[in-house]
Structure formats: structure tokens, C-alpha cells
PDB file of C-alpha atoms in Angstrom:
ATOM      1  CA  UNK A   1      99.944  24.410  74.124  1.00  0.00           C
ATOM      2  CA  UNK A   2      99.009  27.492  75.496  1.00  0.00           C
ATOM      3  CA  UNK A   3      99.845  30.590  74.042  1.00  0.00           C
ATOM      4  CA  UNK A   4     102.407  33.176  75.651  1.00  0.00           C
ATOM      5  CA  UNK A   5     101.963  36.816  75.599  1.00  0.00           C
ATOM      6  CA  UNK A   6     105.247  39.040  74.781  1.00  0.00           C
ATOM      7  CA  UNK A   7     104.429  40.719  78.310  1.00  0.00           C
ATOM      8  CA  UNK A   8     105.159  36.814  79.728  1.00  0.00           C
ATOM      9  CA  UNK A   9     108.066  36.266  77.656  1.00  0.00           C
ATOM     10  CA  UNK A  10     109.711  39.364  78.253  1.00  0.00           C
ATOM     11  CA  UNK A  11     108.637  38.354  82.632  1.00  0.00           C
ATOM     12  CA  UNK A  12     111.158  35.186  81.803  1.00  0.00           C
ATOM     13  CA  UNK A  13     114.639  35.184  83.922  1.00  0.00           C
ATOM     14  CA  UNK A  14     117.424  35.004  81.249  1.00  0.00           C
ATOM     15  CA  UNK A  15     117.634  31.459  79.844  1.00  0.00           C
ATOM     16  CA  UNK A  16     121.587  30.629  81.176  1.00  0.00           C
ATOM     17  CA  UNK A  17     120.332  31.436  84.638  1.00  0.00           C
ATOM     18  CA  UNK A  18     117.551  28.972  84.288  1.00  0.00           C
ATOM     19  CA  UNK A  19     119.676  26.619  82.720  1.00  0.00           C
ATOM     20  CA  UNK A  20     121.991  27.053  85.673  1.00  0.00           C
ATOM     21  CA  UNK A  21     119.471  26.506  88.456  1.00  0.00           C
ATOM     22  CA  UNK A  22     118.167  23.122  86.923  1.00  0.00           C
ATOM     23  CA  UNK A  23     121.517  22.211  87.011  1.00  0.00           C
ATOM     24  CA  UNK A  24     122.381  22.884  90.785  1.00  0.00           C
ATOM     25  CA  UNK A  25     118.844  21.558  91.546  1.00  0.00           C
ATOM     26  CA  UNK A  26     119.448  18.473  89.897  1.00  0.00           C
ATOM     27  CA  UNK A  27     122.494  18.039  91.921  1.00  0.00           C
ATOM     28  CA  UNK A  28     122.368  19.573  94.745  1.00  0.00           C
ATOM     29  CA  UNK A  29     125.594  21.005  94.352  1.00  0.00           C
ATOM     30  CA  UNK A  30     127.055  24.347  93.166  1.00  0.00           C
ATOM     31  CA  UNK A  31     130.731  22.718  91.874  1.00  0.00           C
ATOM     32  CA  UNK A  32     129.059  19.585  90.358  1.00  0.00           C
ATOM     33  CA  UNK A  33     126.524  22.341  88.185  1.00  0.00           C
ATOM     34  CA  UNK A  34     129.853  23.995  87.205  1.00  0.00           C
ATOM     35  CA  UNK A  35     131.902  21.073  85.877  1.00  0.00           C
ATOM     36  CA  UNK A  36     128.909  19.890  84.019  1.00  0.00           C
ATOM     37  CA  UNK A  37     128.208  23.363  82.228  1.00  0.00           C
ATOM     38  CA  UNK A  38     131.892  24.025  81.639  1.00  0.00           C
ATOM     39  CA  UNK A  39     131.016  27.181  84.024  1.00  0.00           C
ATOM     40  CA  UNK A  40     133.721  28.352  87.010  1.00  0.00           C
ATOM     41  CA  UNK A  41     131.682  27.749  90.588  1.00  0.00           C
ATOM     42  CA  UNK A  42     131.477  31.651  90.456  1.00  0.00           C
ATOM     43  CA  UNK A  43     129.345  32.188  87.024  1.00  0.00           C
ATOM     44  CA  UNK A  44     127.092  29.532  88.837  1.00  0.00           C
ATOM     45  CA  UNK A  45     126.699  31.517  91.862  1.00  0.00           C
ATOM     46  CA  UNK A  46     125.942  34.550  90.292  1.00  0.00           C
ATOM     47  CA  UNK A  47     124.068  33.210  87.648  1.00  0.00           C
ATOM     48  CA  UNK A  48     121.714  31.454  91.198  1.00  0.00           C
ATOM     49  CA  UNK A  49     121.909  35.330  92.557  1.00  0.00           C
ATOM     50  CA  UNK A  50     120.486  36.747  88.994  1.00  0.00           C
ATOM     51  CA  UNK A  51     117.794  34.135  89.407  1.00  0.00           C
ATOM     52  CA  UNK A  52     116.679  34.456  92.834  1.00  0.00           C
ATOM     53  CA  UNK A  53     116.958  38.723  92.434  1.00  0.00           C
ATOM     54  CA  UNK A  54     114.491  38.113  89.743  1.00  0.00           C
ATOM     55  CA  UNK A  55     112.096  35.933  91.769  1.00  0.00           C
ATOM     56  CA  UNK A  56     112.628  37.954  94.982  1.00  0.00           C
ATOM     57  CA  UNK A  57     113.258  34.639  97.123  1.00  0.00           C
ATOM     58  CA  UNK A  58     115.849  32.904  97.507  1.00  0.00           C
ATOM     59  CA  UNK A  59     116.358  29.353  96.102  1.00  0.00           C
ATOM     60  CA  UNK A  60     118.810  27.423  98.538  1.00  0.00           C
ATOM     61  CA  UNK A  61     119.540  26.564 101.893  1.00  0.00           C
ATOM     62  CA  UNK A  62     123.109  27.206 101.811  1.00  0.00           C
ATOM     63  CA  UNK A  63     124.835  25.074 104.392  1.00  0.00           C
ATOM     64  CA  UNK A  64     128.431  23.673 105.209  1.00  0.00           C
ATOM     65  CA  UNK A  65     129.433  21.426 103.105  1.00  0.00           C
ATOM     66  CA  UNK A  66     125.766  21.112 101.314  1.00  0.00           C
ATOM     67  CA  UNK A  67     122.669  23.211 100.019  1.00  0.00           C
ATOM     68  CA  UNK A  68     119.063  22.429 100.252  1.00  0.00           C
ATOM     69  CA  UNK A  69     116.258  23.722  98.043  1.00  0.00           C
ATOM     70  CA  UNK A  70     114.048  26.321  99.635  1.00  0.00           C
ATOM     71  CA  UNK A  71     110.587  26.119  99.420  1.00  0.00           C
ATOM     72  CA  UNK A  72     110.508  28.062  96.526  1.00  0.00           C
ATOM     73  CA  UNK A  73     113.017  26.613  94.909  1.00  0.00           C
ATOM     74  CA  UNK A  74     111.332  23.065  95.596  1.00  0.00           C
ATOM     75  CA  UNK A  75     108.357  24.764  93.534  1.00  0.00           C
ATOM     76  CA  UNK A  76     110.445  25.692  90.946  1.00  0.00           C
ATOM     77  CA  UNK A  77     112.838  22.914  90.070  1.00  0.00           C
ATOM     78  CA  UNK A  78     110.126  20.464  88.835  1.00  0.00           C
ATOM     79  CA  UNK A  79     108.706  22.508  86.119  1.00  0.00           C
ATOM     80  CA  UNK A  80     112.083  23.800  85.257  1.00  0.00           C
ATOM     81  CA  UNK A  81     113.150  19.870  84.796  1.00  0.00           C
ATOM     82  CA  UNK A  82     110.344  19.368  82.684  1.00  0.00           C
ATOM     83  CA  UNK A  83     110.376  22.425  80.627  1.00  0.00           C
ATOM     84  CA  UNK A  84     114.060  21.535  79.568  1.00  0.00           C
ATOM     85  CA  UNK A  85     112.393  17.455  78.804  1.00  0.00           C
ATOM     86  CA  UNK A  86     110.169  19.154  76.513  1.00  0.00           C
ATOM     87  CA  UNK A  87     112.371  21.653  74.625  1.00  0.00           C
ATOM     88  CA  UNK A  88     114.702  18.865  74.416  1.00  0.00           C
ATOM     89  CA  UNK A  89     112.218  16.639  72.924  1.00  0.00           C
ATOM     90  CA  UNK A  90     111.541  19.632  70.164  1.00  0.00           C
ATOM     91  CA  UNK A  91     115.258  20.219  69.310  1.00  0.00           C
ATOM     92  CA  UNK A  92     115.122  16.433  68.561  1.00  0.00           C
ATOM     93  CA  UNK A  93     112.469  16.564  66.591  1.00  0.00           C
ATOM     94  CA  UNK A  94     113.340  19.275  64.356  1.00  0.00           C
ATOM     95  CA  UNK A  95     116.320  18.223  64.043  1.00  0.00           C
ATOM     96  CA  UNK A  96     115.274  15.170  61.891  1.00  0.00           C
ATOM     97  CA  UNK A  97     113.401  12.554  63.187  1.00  0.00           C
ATOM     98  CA  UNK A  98     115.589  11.327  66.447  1.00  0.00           C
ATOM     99  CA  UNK A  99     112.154  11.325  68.234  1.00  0.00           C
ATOM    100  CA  UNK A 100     111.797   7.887  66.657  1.00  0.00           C
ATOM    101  CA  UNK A 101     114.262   6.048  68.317  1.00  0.00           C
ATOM    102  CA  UNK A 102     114.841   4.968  71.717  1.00  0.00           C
ATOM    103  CA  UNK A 103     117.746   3.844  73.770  1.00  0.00           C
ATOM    104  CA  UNK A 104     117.447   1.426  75.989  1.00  0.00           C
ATOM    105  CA  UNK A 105     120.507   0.501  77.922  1.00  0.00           C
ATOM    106  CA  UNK A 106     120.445  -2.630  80.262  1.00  0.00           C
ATOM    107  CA  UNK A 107     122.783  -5.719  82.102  1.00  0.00           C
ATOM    108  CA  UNK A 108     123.715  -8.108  79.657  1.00  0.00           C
ATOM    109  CA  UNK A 109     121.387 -10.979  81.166  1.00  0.00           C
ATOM    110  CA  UNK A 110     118.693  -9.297  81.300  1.00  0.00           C
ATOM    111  CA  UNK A 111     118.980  -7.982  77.646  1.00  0.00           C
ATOM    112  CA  UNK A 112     119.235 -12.074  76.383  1.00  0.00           C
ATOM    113  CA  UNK A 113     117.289 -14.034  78.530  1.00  0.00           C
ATOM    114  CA  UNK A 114     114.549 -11.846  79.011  1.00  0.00           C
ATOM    115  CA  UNK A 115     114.333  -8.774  76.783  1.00  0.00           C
ATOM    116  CA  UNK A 116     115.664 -10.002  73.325  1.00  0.00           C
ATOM    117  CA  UNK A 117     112.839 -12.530  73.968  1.00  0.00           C
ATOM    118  CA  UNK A 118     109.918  -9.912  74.369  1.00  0.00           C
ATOM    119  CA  UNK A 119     110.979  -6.959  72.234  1.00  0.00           C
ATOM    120  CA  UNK A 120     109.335  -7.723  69.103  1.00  0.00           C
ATOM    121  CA  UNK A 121     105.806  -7.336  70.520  1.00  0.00           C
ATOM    122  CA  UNK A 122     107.212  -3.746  71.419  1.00  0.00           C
ATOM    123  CA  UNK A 123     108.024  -3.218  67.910  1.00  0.00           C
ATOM    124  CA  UNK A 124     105.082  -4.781  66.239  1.00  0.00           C
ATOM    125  CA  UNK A 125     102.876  -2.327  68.018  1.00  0.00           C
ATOM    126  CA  UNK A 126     105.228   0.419  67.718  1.00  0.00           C
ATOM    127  CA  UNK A 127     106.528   0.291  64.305  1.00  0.00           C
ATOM    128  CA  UNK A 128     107.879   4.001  63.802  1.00  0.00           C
ATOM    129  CA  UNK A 129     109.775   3.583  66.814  1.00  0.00           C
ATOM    130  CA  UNK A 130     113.454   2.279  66.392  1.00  0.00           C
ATOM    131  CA  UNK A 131     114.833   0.771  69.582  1.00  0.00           C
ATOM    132  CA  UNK A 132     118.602   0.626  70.351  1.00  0.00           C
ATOM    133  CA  UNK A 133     119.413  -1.895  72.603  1.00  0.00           C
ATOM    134  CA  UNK A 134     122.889  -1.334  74.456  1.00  0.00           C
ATOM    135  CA  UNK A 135     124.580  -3.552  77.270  1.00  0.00           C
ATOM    136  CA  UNK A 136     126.617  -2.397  80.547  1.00  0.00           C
ATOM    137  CA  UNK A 137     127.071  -2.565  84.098  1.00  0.00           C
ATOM    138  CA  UNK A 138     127.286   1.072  85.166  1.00  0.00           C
ATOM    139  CA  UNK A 139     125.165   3.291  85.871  1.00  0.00           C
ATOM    140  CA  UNK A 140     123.652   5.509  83.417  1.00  0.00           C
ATOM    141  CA  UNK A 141     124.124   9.337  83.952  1.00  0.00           C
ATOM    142  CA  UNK A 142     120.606  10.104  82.131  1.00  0.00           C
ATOM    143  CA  UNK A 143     122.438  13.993  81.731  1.00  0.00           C
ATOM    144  CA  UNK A 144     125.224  13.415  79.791  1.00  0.00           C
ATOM    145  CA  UNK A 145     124.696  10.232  78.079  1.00  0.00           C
ATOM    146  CA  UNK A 146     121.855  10.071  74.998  1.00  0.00           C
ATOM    147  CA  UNK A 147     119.834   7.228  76.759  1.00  0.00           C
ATOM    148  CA  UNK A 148     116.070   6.903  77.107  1.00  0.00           C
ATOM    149  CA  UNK A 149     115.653   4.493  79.655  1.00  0.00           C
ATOM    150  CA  UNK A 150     117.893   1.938  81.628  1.00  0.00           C
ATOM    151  CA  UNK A 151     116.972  -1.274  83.202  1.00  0.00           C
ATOM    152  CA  UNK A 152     119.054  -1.572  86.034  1.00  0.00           C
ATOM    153  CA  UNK A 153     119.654  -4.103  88.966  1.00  0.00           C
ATOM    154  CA  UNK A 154     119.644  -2.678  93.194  1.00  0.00           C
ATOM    155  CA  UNK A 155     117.286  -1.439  95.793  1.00  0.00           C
ATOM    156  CA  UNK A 156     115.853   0.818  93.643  1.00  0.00           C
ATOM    157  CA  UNK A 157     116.367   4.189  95.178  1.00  0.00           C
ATOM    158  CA  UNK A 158     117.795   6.664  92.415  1.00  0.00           C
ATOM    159  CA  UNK A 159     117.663  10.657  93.408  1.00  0.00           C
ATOM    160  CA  UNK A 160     116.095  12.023  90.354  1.00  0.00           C
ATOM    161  CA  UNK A 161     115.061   8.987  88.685  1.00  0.00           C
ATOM    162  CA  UNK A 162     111.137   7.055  88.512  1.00  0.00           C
ATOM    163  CA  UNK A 163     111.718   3.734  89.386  1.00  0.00           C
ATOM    164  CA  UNK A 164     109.376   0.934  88.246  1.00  0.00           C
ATOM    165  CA  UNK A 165     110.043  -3.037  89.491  1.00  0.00           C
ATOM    166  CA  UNK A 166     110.498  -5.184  87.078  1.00  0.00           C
ATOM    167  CA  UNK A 167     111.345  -8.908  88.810  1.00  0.00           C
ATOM    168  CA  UNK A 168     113.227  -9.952  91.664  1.00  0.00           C
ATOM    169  CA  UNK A 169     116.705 -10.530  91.201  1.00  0.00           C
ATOM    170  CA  UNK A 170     116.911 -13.843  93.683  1.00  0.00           C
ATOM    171  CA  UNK A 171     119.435 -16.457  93.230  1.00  0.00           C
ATOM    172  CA  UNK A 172     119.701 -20.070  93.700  1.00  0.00           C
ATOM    173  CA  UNK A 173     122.211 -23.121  92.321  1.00  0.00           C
ATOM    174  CA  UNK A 174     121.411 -24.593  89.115  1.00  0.00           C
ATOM    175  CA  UNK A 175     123.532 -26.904  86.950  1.00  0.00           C
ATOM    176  CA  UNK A 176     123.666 -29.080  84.100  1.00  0.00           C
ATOM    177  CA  UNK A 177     121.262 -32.522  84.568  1.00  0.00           C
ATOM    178  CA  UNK A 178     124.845 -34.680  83.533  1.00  0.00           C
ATOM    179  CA  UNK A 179     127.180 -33.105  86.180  1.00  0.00           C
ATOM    180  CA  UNK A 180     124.644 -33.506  88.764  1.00  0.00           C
ATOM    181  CA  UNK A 181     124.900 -37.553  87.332  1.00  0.00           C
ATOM    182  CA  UNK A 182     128.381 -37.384  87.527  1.00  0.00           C
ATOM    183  CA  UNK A 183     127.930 -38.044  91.367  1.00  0.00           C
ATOM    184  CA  UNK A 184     124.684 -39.932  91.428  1.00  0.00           C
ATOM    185  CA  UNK A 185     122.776 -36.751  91.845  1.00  0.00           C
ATOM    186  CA  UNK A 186     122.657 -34.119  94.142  1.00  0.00           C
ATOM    187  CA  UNK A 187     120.706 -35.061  97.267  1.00  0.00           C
ATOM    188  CA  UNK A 188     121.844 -32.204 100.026  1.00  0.00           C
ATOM    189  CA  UNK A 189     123.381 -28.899  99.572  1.00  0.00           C
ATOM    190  CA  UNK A 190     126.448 -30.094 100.245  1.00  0.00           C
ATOM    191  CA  UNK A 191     126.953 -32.240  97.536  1.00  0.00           C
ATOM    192  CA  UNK A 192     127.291 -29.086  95.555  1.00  0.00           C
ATOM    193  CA  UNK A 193     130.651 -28.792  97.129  1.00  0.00           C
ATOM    194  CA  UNK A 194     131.809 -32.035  95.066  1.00  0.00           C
ATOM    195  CA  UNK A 195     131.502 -30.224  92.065  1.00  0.00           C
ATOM    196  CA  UNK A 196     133.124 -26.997  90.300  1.00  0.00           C
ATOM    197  CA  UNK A 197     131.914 -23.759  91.628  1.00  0.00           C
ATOM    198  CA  UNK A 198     131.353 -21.376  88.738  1.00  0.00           C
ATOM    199  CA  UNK A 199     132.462 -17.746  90.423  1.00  0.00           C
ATOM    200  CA  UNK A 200     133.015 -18.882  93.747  1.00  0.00           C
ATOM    201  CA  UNK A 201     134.328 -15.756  94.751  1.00  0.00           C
ATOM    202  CA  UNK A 202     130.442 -14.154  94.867  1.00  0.00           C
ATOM    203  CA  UNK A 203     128.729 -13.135  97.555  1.00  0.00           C
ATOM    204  CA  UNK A 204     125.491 -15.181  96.314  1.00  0.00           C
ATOM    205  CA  UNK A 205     127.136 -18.186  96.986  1.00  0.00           C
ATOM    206  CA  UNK A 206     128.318 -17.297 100.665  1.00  0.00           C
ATOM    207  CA  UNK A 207     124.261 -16.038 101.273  1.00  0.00           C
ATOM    208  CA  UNK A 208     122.969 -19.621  99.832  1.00  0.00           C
ATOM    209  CA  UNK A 209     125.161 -21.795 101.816  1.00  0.00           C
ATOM    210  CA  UNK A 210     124.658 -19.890 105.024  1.00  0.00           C
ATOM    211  CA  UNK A 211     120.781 -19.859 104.033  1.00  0.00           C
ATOM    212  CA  UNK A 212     121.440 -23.480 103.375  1.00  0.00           C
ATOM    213  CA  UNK A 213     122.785 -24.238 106.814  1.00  0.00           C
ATOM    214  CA  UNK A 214     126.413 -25.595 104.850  1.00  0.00           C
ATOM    215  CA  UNK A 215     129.446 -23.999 105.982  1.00  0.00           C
ATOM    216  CA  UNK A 216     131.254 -22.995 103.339  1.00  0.00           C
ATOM    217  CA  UNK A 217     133.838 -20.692 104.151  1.00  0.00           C
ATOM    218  CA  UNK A 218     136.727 -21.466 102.082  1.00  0.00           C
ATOM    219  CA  UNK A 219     134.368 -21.746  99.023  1.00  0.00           C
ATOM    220  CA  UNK A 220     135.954 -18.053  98.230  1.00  0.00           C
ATOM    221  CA  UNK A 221     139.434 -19.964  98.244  1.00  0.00           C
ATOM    222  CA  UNK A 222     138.583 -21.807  95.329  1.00  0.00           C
ATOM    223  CA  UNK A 223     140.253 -21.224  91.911  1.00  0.00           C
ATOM    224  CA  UNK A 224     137.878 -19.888  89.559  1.00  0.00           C
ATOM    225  CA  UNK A 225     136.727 -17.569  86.954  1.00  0.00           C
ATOM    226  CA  UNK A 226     134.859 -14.679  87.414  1.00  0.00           C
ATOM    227  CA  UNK A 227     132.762 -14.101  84.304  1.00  0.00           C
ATOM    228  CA  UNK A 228     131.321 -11.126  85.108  1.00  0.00           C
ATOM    229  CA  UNK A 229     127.553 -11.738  83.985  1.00  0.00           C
ATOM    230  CA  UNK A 230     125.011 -14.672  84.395  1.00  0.00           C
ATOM    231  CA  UNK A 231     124.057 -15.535  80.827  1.00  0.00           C
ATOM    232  CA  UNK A 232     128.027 -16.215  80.358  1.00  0.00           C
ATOM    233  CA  UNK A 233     127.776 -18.013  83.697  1.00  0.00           C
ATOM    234  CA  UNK A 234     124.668 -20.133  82.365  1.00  0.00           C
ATOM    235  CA  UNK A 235     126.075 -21.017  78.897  1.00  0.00           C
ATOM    236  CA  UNK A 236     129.212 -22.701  81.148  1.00  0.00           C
ATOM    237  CA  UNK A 237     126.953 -24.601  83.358  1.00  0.00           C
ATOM    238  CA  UNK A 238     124.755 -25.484  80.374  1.00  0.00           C
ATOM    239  CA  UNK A 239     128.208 -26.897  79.046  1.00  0.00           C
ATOM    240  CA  UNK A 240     128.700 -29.057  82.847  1.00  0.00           C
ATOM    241  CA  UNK A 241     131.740 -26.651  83.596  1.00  0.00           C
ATOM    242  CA  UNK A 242     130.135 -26.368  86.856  1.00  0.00           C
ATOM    243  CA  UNK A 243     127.370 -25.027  88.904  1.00  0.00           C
ATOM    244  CA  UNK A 244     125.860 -21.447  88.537  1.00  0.00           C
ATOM    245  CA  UNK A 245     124.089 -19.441  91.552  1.00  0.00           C
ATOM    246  CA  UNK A 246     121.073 -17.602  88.892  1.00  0.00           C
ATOM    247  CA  UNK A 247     118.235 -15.467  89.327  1.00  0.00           C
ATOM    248  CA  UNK A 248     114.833 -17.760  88.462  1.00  0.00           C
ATOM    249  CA  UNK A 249     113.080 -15.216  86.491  1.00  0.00           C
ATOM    250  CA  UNK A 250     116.061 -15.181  83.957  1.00  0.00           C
ATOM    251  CA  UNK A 251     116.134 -18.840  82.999  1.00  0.00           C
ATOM    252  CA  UNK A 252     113.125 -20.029  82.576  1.00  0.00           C
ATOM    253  CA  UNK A 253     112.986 -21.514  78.985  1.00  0.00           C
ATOM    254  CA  UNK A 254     116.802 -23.221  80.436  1.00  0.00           C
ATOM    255  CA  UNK A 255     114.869 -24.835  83.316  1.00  0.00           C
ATOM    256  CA  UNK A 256     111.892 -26.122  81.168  1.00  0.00           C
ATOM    257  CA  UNK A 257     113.786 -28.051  78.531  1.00  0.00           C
ATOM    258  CA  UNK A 258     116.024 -28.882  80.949  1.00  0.00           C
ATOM    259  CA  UNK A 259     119.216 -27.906  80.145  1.00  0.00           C
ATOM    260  CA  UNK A 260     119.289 -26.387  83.160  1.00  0.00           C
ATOM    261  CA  UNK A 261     117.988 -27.831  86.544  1.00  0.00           C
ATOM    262  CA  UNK A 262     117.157 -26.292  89.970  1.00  0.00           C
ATOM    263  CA  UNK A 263     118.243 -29.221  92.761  1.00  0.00           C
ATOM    264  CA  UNK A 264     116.435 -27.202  95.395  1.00  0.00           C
ATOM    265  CA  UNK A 265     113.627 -25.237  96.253  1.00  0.00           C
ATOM    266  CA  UNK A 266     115.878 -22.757  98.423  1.00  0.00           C
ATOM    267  CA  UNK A 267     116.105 -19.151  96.854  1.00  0.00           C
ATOM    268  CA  UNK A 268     118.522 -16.513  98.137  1.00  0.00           C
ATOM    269  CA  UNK A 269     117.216 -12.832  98.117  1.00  0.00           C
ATOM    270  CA  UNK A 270     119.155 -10.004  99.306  1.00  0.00           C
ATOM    271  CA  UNK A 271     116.718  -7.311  98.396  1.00  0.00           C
ATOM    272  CA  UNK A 272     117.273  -6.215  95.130  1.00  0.00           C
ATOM    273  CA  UNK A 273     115.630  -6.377  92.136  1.00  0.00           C
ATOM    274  CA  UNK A 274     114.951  -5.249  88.661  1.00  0.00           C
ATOM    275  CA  UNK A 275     113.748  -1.715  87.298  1.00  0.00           C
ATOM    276  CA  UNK A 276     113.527  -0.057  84.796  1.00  0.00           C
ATOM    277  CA  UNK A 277     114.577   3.758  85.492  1.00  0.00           C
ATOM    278  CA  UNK A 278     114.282   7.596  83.855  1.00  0.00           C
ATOM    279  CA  UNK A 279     114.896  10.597  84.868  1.00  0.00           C
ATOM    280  CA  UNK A 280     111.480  11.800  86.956  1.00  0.00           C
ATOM    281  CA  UNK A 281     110.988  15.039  84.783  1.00  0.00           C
ATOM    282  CA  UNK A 282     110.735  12.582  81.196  1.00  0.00           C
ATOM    283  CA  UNK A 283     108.374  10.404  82.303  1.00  0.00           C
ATOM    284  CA  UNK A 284     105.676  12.033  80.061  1.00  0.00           C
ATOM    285  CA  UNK A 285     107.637  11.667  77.151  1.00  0.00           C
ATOM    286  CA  UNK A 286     105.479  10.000  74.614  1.00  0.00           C
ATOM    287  CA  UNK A 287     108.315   7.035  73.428  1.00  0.00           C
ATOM    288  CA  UNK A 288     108.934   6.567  77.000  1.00  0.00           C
ATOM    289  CA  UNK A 289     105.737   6.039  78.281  1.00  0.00           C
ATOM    290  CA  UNK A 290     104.995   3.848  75.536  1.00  0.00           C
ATOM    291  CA  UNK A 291     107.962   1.512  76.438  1.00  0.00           C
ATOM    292  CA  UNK A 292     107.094   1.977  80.474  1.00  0.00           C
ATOM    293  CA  UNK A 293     103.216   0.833  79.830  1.00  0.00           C
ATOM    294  CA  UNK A 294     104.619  -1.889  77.278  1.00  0.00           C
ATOM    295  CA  UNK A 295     107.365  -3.517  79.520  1.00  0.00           C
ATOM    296  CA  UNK A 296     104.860  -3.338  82.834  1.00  0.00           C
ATOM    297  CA  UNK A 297     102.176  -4.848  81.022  1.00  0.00           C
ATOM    298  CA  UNK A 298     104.420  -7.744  79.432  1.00  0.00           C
ATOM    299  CA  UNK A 299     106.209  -8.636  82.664  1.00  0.00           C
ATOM    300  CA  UNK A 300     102.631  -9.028  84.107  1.00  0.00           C
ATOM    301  CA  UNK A 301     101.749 -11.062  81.670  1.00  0.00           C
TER     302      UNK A 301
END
């Protein structure tokens, strides 16, 4: 690290009105940087005017309704991100070890069909490093939540965050081998119609069928639970409650002992996939590059 004369520290704008600018930076927005620093949107503004006074330039575009970096601002607010990374990484460290764990938060299918079924290689090799797992929908707000890294399902197109893809998040019907006997098979698409629809009410379904060439346009009308994720989904088909729409990638060991079978070769794909996301200015972190090379490598595998 290199050293830093008093004459440099003593060149340094005033800490709050750094603090400030990452924050308006970050989100493009002088009233969003206030709520999230407890600040009034006019100890933002001047803090922004201490800052640029120091600099001698000014930092944003300010427009109706929006503000833009400047060019000197777009110089600045990368190494101001990851100068607040690393001092965040120290305050963790000294304050007692927190630098050895890491929180992973991710959809509930992906963290039991695929990642409960990899992560002990990650620990094996990395046995200092405690990982805490944690399961939800939403999005992760990386600023005010204490979360590493989140593996997270969509086009992958995050401001602020590095986005790495992880598998395609296709779909395509899949049911139990006894309820497809239950009709003397399933020969055509259609014959999925003669059976319970498991969430009939999603959009998958609707893509498939039309994919499919099988009108199904009161499939929506059908009573039916909505389980809200596909391992709970899986587990009912699994059970012959009825037939799933599932992403491949997800059920593999299902589909090779056959609990689970695919009738058809048609996948659905509406563009999005899986990543695994992190806030652009971390991504030198040492436990997060650890888990980024370790995840790539193993879903290369």
C-alpha cells in the first residue's frame, strides 16, 4: 500500500463530502443520496458544492428531472467506489474477523437443486471462509443490506453491478413417468392438456404452447396453485400432482433417475438467465473473487 504524505492527506476534500458524492454517483440522484444518508437534499447539495469548490470542476450535469456525471466526475466516482470497498473491508476486519464469512443470497431453486449440491467443494478449498446461504426473490440492494454476492435470475443488466452468466433459465414441461401412464403416455403437446397444470397461471406455459403450436388460451382459467418457486413446483410433480414447466439445468439428477421426465425436446427461452451479481467497485475483494473464480469454474465443469 503506498504510503501517504501529511501534505496528501491534508490535499483530501473532507470525508462527509466524499461520502456524499459516492452516494449521488451511485444513484444518480440528489434526493435518493439524501434519504439514504439520513441528510436533507440541501446538506447534499452543498456538501456536492464543497466538493466540486475543492476540485475546481464541477461534478454533474444538472438537468430537469435528472443529473449526469461530468467528465470529471466520471473519473472520480470509480475510485471513490472502491476506496469506500476497501475501507469497508478494513472496518470488517478489525472489527473481529467478519472478513471470513460471506453472504450469498439466491432464488430458492437455484440454492437446492444446484448450489446446495456444489458448495462443499467451495468450502473444502476455502476452509476459513464461512458461507451464509440465504433465499429470496427480490432484489438485493448491495448498499444497505450486508450481502456479498447474489445469484439472481433476468437479462442481466444491473446499473452498478458486474454481472457474470451462470446458466440459462429455459423452461420446458416435465412430469412424473406414472401420470404421463395415467393416459397411455403423452404422445403430442396436447395431451398435456388432459392432465393437471401445476401454476397454470404462468407466463411459461402460455410461451410453450404457443412455441408448441397448441392453443391454449384458457389454460390461465384453470384452478390452480401458484407455488411461487420451481423446486416446490418439482417436489408436486415428482408426487404426479401434475405437470411442471422447469428450467433443464435445475433438474438434472430428477431427469436421470427418472423421477422426473422431459416428453419433448421443445425448450422455451425468453432471454433470461442466471448470474451471479456484485456491486462493480467489490469485485477485487479477496472472498469475492474467490467465490466468482470458484462458481465460474464449477458451472464449466
Amino acid at each position: 500500500m503506498p504510503d501517504l504524505s501529511s501534505r496528501q492527506v491534508s490535499q483530501l476534500p473532507p470525508l462527509q463530502a466524499i461520502r456524499v458524492f459516492e452516494a449521488v454517483a451511485r444513484h444518480l440522484s440528489f434526493t435518493k443520496a439524501a434519504e439514504e444518508l439520513a441528510m436533507t437534499q440541501a446538506a447534499v447539495s452543498y456538501q456536492i458544492k464543497v466538493l466540486e469548490e475543492r476540485i475546481g470542476a464541477p461534478l454533474f450535469l444538472r438537468r430537469p428531472r435528472q443529473i449526469a456525471l461530468t467528465e470529471a466526475g466520471q473519473r472520480l466516482a470509480p475510485a471513490v467506489s472502491e476506496a469506500f470497498a476497501i475501507l469497508g473491508q478494513a472496518y470488517a476486519a478489525a472489527r473481529g474477523g467478519a472478513d471470513g464469512l460471506l453472504c450469498v443470497t439466491t432464488v430458492l431453486t437455484f440454492a437446492s437443486n444446484w448450489l446446495a449440491h456444489h458448495l462443499g467443494s467451495f468450502q473444502i478449498a476455502h476452509p476459513f471462509l464461512a458461507v451464509r446461504l440465504e433465499t429470496s426473490s427480490r432484489l438485493t440492494d448491495f448498499a444497505r443490506e450486508d450481502v456479498d454476492l447474489a445469484i439472481r435470475s433476468g437479462g442481466g443488466k444491473w446499473p452498478g453491478l458486474e454481472a457474470h452468466k451462470l446458466l440459462d433459465a429455459d423452461f420446458t414441461p416435465m412430469l412424473s413417468p406414472k401420470l404421463a401412464a395415467s393416459i397411455g403416455g403423452i404422445k403430442e403437446p396436447a395431451d398435456l392438456l388432459r392432465l393437471p397444470i401445476l401454476d397454470p397461471g404462468d407466463i411459461w406455459w402460455t410461451q410453450w404452447f404457443e412455441t408448441a403450436g397448441v392453443h391454449a388460451h384458457d389454460l390461465a382459467k384453470r384452478p390452480g396453485s401458484s407455488m411461487g418457486a420451481q423446486a416446490y413446483e418439482a417436489n408436486a410433480a415428482i408426487a404426479g400432482h401434475g405437470v411442471a414447466i422447469l428450467t433443464r439445468a435445475l433438474f438434472k439428477a430428477e431427469l436421470a433417475d427418472g423421477r422426473l421426465i422431459q416428453p419433448f425436446d421443445l425448450v422455451g427461452d425468453d432471454g433470461h438467465a442466471y448470474w451471479l451479481v456484485y456491486p462493480e467497485a467489490r469485485r477485487n475483494v479477496p472472498k469475492i473473487r474467490a467465490f466468482r473464480d470458484w462458481l465460474l469454474a464449477e458451472i464449466a465443469c
